[in-house]
C-alpha atoms as a PDB file:
ATOM      1  CA  UNK A   1      76.485 -12.050   2.985  1.00  0.00           C
ATOM      2  CA  UNK A   2      76.222  -9.367   0.229  1.00  0.00           C
ATOM      3  CA  UNK A   3      74.528 -10.247  -3.006  1.00  0.00           C
ATOM      4  CA  UNK A   4      76.460  -7.767  -5.573  1.00  0.00           C
ATOM      5  CA  UNK A   5      75.560  -6.531  -8.754  1.00  0.00           C
ATOM      6  CA  UNK A   6      78.969  -4.790 -10.808  1.00  0.00           C
ATOM      7  CA  UNK A   7      80.345  -3.344 -14.374  1.00  0.00           C
ATOM      8  CA  UNK A   8      82.634  -5.820 -16.026  1.00  0.00           C
ATOM      9  CA  UNK A   9      83.608  -5.968 -19.893  1.00  0.00           C
ATOM     10  CA  UNK A  10      80.181  -7.806 -21.309  1.00  0.00           C
ATOM     11  CA  UNK A  11      77.901  -6.238 -19.273  1.00  0.00           C
ATOM     12  CA  UNK A  12      76.911  -6.654 -15.398  1.00  0.00           C
ATOM     13  CA  UNK A  13      78.813  -9.132 -13.174  1.00  0.00           C
ATOM     14  CA  UNK A  14      76.627 -11.132 -10.411  1.00  0.00           C
ATOM     15  CA  UNK A  15      78.123 -11.901  -7.836  1.00  0.00           C
ATOM     16  CA  UNK A  16      79.146 -12.570  -3.674  1.00  0.00           C
ATOM     17  CA  UNK A  17      81.284 -10.210  -0.903  1.00  0.00           C
ATOM     18  CA  UNK A  18      82.032 -10.045   2.114  1.00  0.00           C
ATOM     19  CA  UNK A  19      83.431  -7.405   3.678  1.00  0.00           C
ATOM     20  CA  UNK A  20      86.603  -7.467   6.512  1.00  0.00           C
ATOM     21  CA  UNK A  21      86.257  -5.525   9.367  1.00  0.00           C
ATOM     22  CA  UNK A  22      90.011  -3.199   8.905  1.00  0.00           C
ATOM     23  CA  UNK A  23      89.744  -1.242   6.183  1.00  0.00           C
ATOM     24  CA  UNK A  24      93.528  -2.205   5.345  1.00  0.00           C
ATOM     25  CA  UNK A  25      92.704  -5.799   5.283  1.00  0.00           C
ATOM     26  CA  UNK A  26      94.002  -8.125   2.251  1.00  0.00           C
ATOM     27  CA  UNK A  27      91.685  -9.494  -0.786  1.00  0.00           C
ATOM     28  CA  UNK A  28      90.928 -12.282  -1.696  1.00  0.00           C
ATOM     29  CA  UNK A  29      89.006 -13.281  -5.568  1.00  0.00           C
ATOM     30  CA  UNK A  30      87.848 -16.885  -5.442  1.00  0.00           C
ATOM     31  CA  UNK A  31      87.341 -18.395  -9.107  1.00  0.00           C
ATOM     32  CA  UNK A  32      84.909 -20.512 -10.864  1.00  0.00           C
ATOM     33  CA  UNK A  33      85.169 -24.497 -12.857  1.00  0.00           C
ATOM     34  CA  UNK A  34      84.354 -24.239 -16.203  1.00  0.00           C
ATOM     35  CA  UNK A  35      81.594 -22.069 -17.076  1.00  0.00           C
ATOM     36  CA  UNK A  36      80.031 -25.654 -19.502  1.00  0.00           C
ATOM     37  CA  UNK A  37      80.622 -27.262 -17.293  1.00  0.00           C
ATOM     38  CA  UNK A  38      78.492 -26.608 -13.977  1.00  0.00           C
ATOM     39  CA  UNK A  39      80.900 -23.979 -12.819  1.00  0.00           C
ATOM     40  CA  UNK A  40      79.147 -21.197 -11.087  1.00  0.00           C
ATOM     41  CA  UNK A  41      80.561 -18.952  -7.730  1.00  0.00           C
ATOM     42  CA  UNK A  42      78.525 -21.619  -5.433  1.00  0.00           C
ATOM     43  CA  UNK A  43      80.286 -24.902  -6.620  1.00  0.00           C
ATOM     44  CA  UNK A  44      80.821 -26.581  -2.792  1.00  0.00           C
ATOM     45  CA  UNK A  45      84.999 -25.931  -3.515  1.00  0.00           C
ATOM     46  CA  UNK A  46      84.945 -22.165  -4.049  1.00  0.00           C
ATOM     47  CA  UNK A  47      82.316 -21.494  -1.254  1.00  0.00           C
ATOM     48  CA  UNK A  48      84.232 -23.172   0.860  1.00  0.00           C
ATOM     49  CA  UNK A  49      87.558 -20.660  -0.226  1.00  0.00           C
ATOM     50  CA  UNK A  50      85.013 -17.365   0.283  1.00  0.00           C
ATOM     51  CA  UNK A  51      84.413 -18.869   4.269  1.00  0.00           C
ATOM     52  CA  UNK A  52      88.265 -19.977   4.655  1.00  0.00           C
ATOM     53  CA  UNK A  53      89.706 -16.647   3.440  1.00  0.00           C
ATOM     54  CA  UNK A  54      87.008 -14.463   5.292  1.00  0.00           C
ATOM     55  CA  UNK A  55      87.494 -15.785   8.042  1.00  0.00           C
ATOM     56  CA  UNK A  56      91.222 -14.848   8.542  1.00  0.00           C
ATOM     57  CA  UNK A  57      89.984 -11.004   7.715  1.00  0.00           C
ATOM     58  CA  UNK A  58      89.713 -11.289   4.562  1.00  0.00           C
ATOM     59  CA  UNK A  59      87.808  -8.764   2.136  1.00  0.00           C
ATOM     60  CA  UNK A  60      86.786 -11.288   0.288  1.00  0.00           C
ATOM     61  CA  UNK A  61      84.931 -11.905  -3.488  1.00  0.00           C
ATOM     62  CA  UNK A  62      83.401 -14.738  -5.989  1.00  0.00           C
ATOM     63  CA  UNK A  63      81.706 -13.529  -8.799  1.00  0.00           C
ATOM     64  CA  UNK A  64      80.293 -15.857 -11.641  1.00  0.00           C
ATOM     65  CA  UNK A  65      81.823 -15.813 -15.222  1.00  0.00           C
ATOM     66  CA  UNK A  66      80.560 -13.730 -18.265  1.00  0.00           C
ATOM     67  CA  UNK A  67      77.127 -16.055 -18.784  1.00  0.00           C
ATOM     68  CA  UNK A  68      76.655 -17.817 -16.160  1.00  0.00           C
ATOM     69  CA  UNK A  69      73.318 -16.645 -13.144  1.00  0.00           C
ATOM     70  CA  UNK A  70      72.932 -13.307 -13.918  1.00  0.00           C
ATOM     71  CA  UNK A  71      76.651 -12.283 -15.196  1.00  0.00           C
ATOM     72  CA  UNK A  72      75.881 -11.000 -18.650  1.00  0.00           C
ATOM     73  CA  UNK A  73      78.012 -12.159 -22.226  1.00  0.00           C
ATOM     74  CA  UNK A  74      78.844 -15.552 -23.768  1.00  0.00           C
ATOM     75  CA  UNK A  75      81.404 -17.353 -22.788  1.00  0.00           C
ATOM     76  CA  UNK A  76      84.835 -16.326 -24.314  1.00  0.00           C
ATOM     77  CA  UNK A  77      87.296 -19.392 -24.079  1.00  0.00           C
ATOM     78  CA  UNK A  78      89.554 -17.351 -21.458  1.00  0.00           C
ATOM     79  CA  UNK A  79      90.481 -14.485 -22.801  1.00  0.00           C
ATOM     80  CA  UNK A  80      87.222 -12.565 -21.565  1.00  0.00           C
ATOM     81  CA  UNK A  81      86.977 -14.012 -18.491  1.00  0.00           C
ATOM     82  CA  UNK A  82      90.749 -13.323 -17.905  1.00  0.00           C
ATOM     83  CA  UNK A  83      88.456  -9.589 -18.745  1.00  0.00           C
ATOM     84  CA  UNK A  84      85.832 -10.190 -16.476  1.00  0.00           C
ATOM     85  CA  UNK A  85      88.232 -11.257 -13.125  1.00  0.00           C
ATOM     86  CA  UNK A  86      90.502  -8.190 -13.701  1.00  0.00           C
ATOM     87  CA  UNK A  87      86.663  -6.018 -13.451  1.00  0.00           C
ATOM     88  CA  UNK A  88      86.284  -7.961 -10.522  1.00  0.00           C
ATOM     89  CA  UNK A  89      89.488  -7.302  -9.143  1.00  0.00           C
ATOM     90  CA  UNK A  90      89.505  -3.718 -10.249  1.00  0.00           C
ATOM     91  CA  UNK A  91      85.837  -3.541  -8.747  1.00  0.00           C
ATOM     92  CA  UNK A  92      86.477  -4.445  -4.792  1.00  0.00           C
ATOM     93  CA  UNK A  93      90.190  -2.084  -4.960  1.00  0.00           C
ATOM     94  CA  UNK A  94      87.759   1.126  -6.162  1.00  0.00           C
ATOM     95  CA  UNK A  95      85.368  -0.284  -3.142  1.00  0.00           C
ATOM     96  CA  UNK A  96      88.325  -0.612  -0.924  1.00  0.00           C
ATOM     97  CA  UNK A  97      91.650   1.133  -2.078  1.00  0.00           C
ATOM     98  CA  UNK A  98      93.786   0.988   1.299  1.00  0.00           C
ATOM     99  CA  UNK A  99      94.446  -2.323   0.421  1.00  0.00           C
ATOM    100  CA  UNK A 100      97.636  -2.761  -0.283  1.00  0.00           C
ATOM    101  CA  UNK A 101      98.065  -6.734  -0.863  1.00  0.00           C
ATOM    102  CA  UNK A 102      95.703  -9.536  -2.831  1.00  0.00           C
ATOM    103  CA  UNK A 103      95.065 -13.530  -2.824  1.00  0.00           C
ATOM    104  CA  UNK A 104      93.656 -15.016  -5.681  1.00  0.00           C
ATOM    105  CA  UNK A 105      92.014 -18.719  -5.906  1.00  0.00           C
ATOM    106  CA  UNK A 106      91.506 -20.760  -7.972  1.00  0.00           C
ATOM    107  CA  UNK A 107      89.830 -24.215  -9.368  1.00  0.00           C
ATOM    108  CA  UNK A 108      90.096 -25.887 -11.925  1.00  0.00           C
ATOM    109  CA  UNK A 109      89.073 -23.535 -15.460  1.00  0.00           C
ATOM    110  CA  UNK A 110      89.515 -20.295 -12.808  1.00  0.00           C
ATOM    111  CA  UNK A 111      92.847 -21.645 -11.200  1.00  0.00           C
ATOM    112  CA  UNK A 112      94.079 -20.626 -15.011  1.00  0.00           C
ATOM    113  CA  UNK A 113      92.088 -17.237 -15.089  1.00  0.00           C
ATOM    114  CA  UNK A 114      93.803 -16.948 -12.126  1.00  0.00           C
ATOM    115  CA  UNK A 115      96.806 -17.191 -12.877  1.00  0.00           C
ATOM    116  CA  UNK A 116      97.511 -15.428 -16.199  1.00  0.00           C
ATOM    117  CA  UNK A 117      95.583 -12.203 -13.940  1.00  0.00           C
ATOM    118  CA  UNK A 118      98.782 -13.041 -10.962  1.00  0.00           C
ATOM    119  CA  UNK A 119     100.448 -11.801 -14.241  1.00  0.00           C
ATOM    120  CA  UNK A 120      98.996  -8.913 -14.148  1.00  0.00           C
ATOM    121  CA  UNK A 121      97.978  -7.477 -11.046  1.00  0.00           C
ATOM    122  CA  UNK A 122     101.280  -6.758  -9.221  1.00  0.00           C
ATOM    123  CA  UNK A 123     100.174  -6.101  -6.213  1.00  0.00           C
ATOM    124  CA  UNK A 124      98.459 -10.136  -6.118  1.00  0.00           C
ATOM    125  CA  UNK A 125     101.333 -11.353  -3.331  1.00  0.00           C
ATOM    126  CA  UNK A 126     100.476 -15.406  -3.173  1.00  0.00           C
ATOM    127  CA  UNK A 127      97.378 -17.578  -4.952  1.00  0.00           C
ATOM    128  CA  UNK A 128      95.920 -20.569  -4.801  1.00  0.00           C
ATOM    129  CA  UNK A 129      95.358 -22.834  -8.027  1.00  0.00           C
ATOM    130  CA  UNK A 130      93.441 -26.384  -7.177  1.00  0.00           C
ATOM    131  CA  UNK A 131      93.054 -28.764  -9.661  1.00  0.00           C
ATOM    132  CA  UNK A 132      95.327 -27.277 -12.752  1.00  0.00           C
ATOM    133  CA  UNK A 133      94.271 -27.908 -16.574  1.00  0.00           C
ATOM    134  CA  UNK A 134      97.691 -27.832 -17.537  1.00  0.00           C
ATOM    135  CA  UNK A 135      97.424 -30.679 -20.621  1.00  0.00           C
ATOM    136  CA  UNK A 136      94.799 -28.861 -21.989  1.00  0.00           C
ATOM    137  CA  UNK A 137      95.425 -24.662 -20.790  1.00  0.00           C
ATOM    138  CA  UNK A 138      98.091 -23.245 -21.798  1.00  0.00           C
ATOM    139  CA  UNK A 139     100.739 -22.080 -18.734  1.00  0.00           C
ATOM    140  CA  UNK A 140     103.292 -21.020 -20.989  1.00  0.00           C
ATOM    141  CA  UNK A 141     103.068 -17.519 -19.821  1.00  0.00           C
ATOM    142  CA  UNK A 142     104.447 -17.535 -16.434  1.00  0.00           C
ATOM    143  CA  UNK A 143     107.301 -17.216 -17.353  1.00  0.00           C
ATOM    144  CA  UNK A 144     108.194 -16.497 -14.929  1.00  0.00           C
ATOM    145  CA  UNK A 145     105.756 -16.667 -12.014  1.00  0.00           C
ATOM    146  CA  UNK A 146     105.769 -13.870  -9.965  1.00  0.00           C
ATOM    147  CA  UNK A 147     103.984 -15.145  -7.239  1.00  0.00           C
ATOM    148  CA  UNK A 148     103.936 -17.545  -4.200  1.00  0.00           C
ATOM    149  CA  UNK A 149     101.913 -19.996  -3.825  1.00  0.00           C
ATOM    150  CA  UNK A 150      99.643 -23.260  -3.489  1.00  0.00           C
ATOM    151  CA  UNK A 151      99.114 -26.222  -5.963  1.00  0.00           C
ATOM    152  CA  UNK A 152      96.502 -28.707  -5.241  1.00  0.00           C
ATOM    153  CA  UNK A 153      95.934 -31.577  -7.218  1.00  0.00           C
ATOM    154  CA  UNK A 154      95.312 -35.326  -6.503  1.00  0.00           C
ATOM    155  CA  UNK A 155      96.772 -38.440  -8.089  1.00  0.00           C
ATOM    156  CA  UNK A 156      94.045 -40.128  -8.972  1.00  0.00           C
ATOM    157  CA  UNK A 157      92.651 -37.429 -11.276  1.00  0.00           C
ATOM    158  CA  UNK A 158      91.541 -38.131 -14.762  1.00  0.00           C
ATOM    159  CA  UNK A 159      90.983 -34.620 -16.206  1.00  0.00           C
ATOM    160  CA  UNK A 160      94.359 -32.716 -15.212  1.00  0.00           C
ATOM    161  CA  UNK A 161      96.981 -36.688 -14.411  1.00  0.00           C
ATOM    162  CA  UNK A 162      98.775 -36.038 -11.596  1.00  0.00           C
ATOM    163  CA  UNK A 163     101.924 -36.143 -14.513  1.00  0.00           C
ATOM    164  CA  UNK A 164     100.739 -33.498 -16.039  1.00  0.00           C
ATOM    165  CA  UNK A 165     101.079 -31.156 -12.954  1.00  0.00           C
ATOM    166  CA  UNK A 166     104.080 -32.149 -12.366  1.00  0.00           C
ATOM    167  CA  UNK A 167     105.585 -30.845 -15.033  1.00  0.00           C
ATOM    168  CA  UNK A 168     104.200 -27.516 -14.387  1.00  0.00           C
ATOM    169  CA  UNK A 169     104.663 -27.502  -9.901  1.00  0.00           C
ATOM    170  CA  UNK A 170     108.529 -28.944 -12.332  1.00  0.00           C
ATOM    171  CA  UNK A 171     109.055 -25.609 -14.655  1.00  0.00           C
ATOM    172  CA  UNK A 172     107.610 -22.845 -11.628  1.00  0.00           C
ATOM    173  CA  UNK A 173     109.595 -24.829  -8.756  1.00  0.00           C
ATOM    174  CA  UNK A 174     113.439 -24.251 -10.343  1.00  0.00           C
ATOM    175  CA  UNK A 175     112.518 -20.221 -11.483  1.00  0.00           C
ATOM    176  CA  UNK A 176     114.356 -17.909  -8.151  1.00  0.00           C
ATOM    177  CA  UNK A 177     112.294 -15.711  -5.734  1.00  0.00           C
ATOM    178  CA  UNK A 178     109.057 -17.438  -4.905  1.00  0.00           C
ATOM    179  CA  UNK A 179     108.343 -20.430  -3.545  1.00  0.00           C
ATOM    180  CA  UNK A 180     105.757 -23.251  -4.569  1.00  0.00           C
ATOM    181  CA  UNK A 181     104.366 -25.241  -2.217  1.00  0.00           C
ATOM    182  CA  UNK A 182     102.991 -28.807  -3.970  1.00  0.00           C
ATOM    183  CA  UNK A 183      99.722 -31.191  -1.694  1.00  0.00           C
ATOM    184  CA  UNK A 184      99.532 -33.945  -4.241  1.00  0.00           C
ATOM    185  CA  UNK A 185      95.559 -35.781  -2.151  1.00  0.00           C
ATOM    186  CA  UNK A 186      96.164 -39.537  -2.386  1.00  0.00           C
ATOM    187  CA  UNK A 187      92.812 -41.817  -4.402  1.00  0.00           C
ATOM    188  CA  UNK A 188      91.331 -38.184  -4.896  1.00  0.00           C
ATOM    189  CA  UNK A 189      89.870 -36.904  -8.517  1.00  0.00           C
ATOM    190  CA  UNK A 190      89.704 -33.847 -10.544  1.00  0.00           C
ATOM    191  CA  UNK A 191      86.083 -33.245  -8.514  1.00  0.00           C
ATOM    192  CA  UNK A 192      87.353 -34.391  -4.479  1.00  0.00           C
ATOM    193  CA  UNK A 193      84.675 -35.743  -4.227  1.00  0.00           C
ATOM    194  CA  UNK A 194      84.722 -37.323  -0.569  1.00  0.00           C
ATOM    195  CA  UNK A 195      87.899 -34.852   0.247  1.00  0.00           C
ATOM    196  CA  UNK A 196      86.774 -31.597  -0.416  1.00  0.00           C
ATOM    197  CA  UNK A 197      86.958 -31.259   3.400  1.00  0.00           C
ATOM    198  CA  UNK A 198      90.833 -32.231   3.724  1.00  0.00           C
ATOM    199  CA  UNK A 199      91.153 -29.610   0.624  1.00  0.00           C
ATOM    200  CA  UNK A 200      90.197 -26.493   2.818  1.00  0.00           C
ATOM    201  CA  UNK A 201      92.371 -28.504   5.826  1.00  0.00           C
ATOM    202  CA  UNK A 202      95.322 -28.695   3.220  1.00  0.00           C
ATOM    203  CA  UNK A 203      94.122 -24.438   2.259  1.00  0.00           C
ATOM    204  CA  UNK A 204      93.616 -23.545   5.069  1.00  0.00           C
ATOM    205  CA  UNK A 205      96.604 -24.966   7.049  1.00  0.00           C
ATOM    206  CA  UNK A 206      98.749 -22.869   3.804  1.00  0.00           C
ATOM    207  CA  UNK A 207      96.986 -19.749   3.993  1.00  0.00           C
ATOM    208  CA  UNK A 208      97.662 -19.729   7.542  1.00  0.00           C
ATOM    209  CA  UNK A 209     101.995 -20.517   6.922  1.00  0.00           C
ATOM    210  CA  UNK A 210     101.922 -17.526   4.910  1.00  0.00           C
ATOM    211  CA  UNK A 211      99.953 -14.512   6.732  1.00  0.00           C
ATOM    212  CA  UNK A 212     102.771 -15.703   9.715  1.00  0.00           C
ATOM    213  CA  UNK A 213     105.608 -15.404   7.501  1.00  0.00           C
ATOM    214  CA  UNK A 214     106.036 -18.859   6.208  1.00  0.00           C
ATOM    215  CA  UNK A 215     106.661 -20.713   2.654  1.00  0.00           C
ATOM    216  CA  UNK A 216     108.030 -17.560   1.387  1.00  0.00           C
ATOM    217  CA  UNK A 217     112.111 -17.561   0.284  1.00  0.00           C
ATOM    218  CA  UNK A 218     114.423 -16.394   1.545  1.00  0.00           C
ATOM    219  CA  UNK A 219     115.789 -13.986   1.016  1.00  0.00           C
ATOM    220  CA  UNK A 220     119.601 -13.652  -0.289  1.00  0.00           C
ATOM    221  CA  UNK A 221     121.550 -13.146   1.323  1.00  0.00           C
ATOM    222  CA  UNK A 222     123.526 -10.241   1.914  1.00  0.00           C
ATOM    223  CA  UNK A 223     127.764 -10.096   0.178  1.00  0.00           C
ATOM    224  CA  UNK A 224     130.185  -9.019   2.744  1.00  0.00           C
ATOM    225  CA  UNK A 225     132.556  -6.693   0.877  1.00  0.00           C
END
């Protein structure tokens, strides 16, 4: 798994990158939790998601947002971190111009950044939003949400209470043309303490079903003239 350094908007960004064997393999980018609360690309959930995508033939990248590890720059309250994520996607697409599709997975703060990236990049066809925090971050930009995806969270999450996540899910599920899959894990906190393996199993099942053509909206019925 090569260590990589690539240019971001505020200086160099540090990442871990694993190319797929197939030239046209899809790309997956995994985004870490809040930089000011210990979030890094080596977070266990981020690390496991990286390997989940890699094992399914994706070209995969995880990286440190600005100010973390060897990534340069200062924390920018989300705006700069979104620019970092866009730069990361540009960098990996430059290496893999034959890749036509992309997935983004984000955990906590990374879920918020990932959903914003989704709005900017039409090639992102699937997302995983793990323990998003609509009680803290504004998700109103998802109007409409352009892709189907998974929102997974715990019912004992005090950082992002279940009722707030439920409100976000219901808002997105009311939109036409996409399918939002929700998983609520029992007796699970924001950090998935003791539940990381179960979390990755849920994410893996979702990804496998999507790759098999499931969990997407039915095409509209053709009208007979």
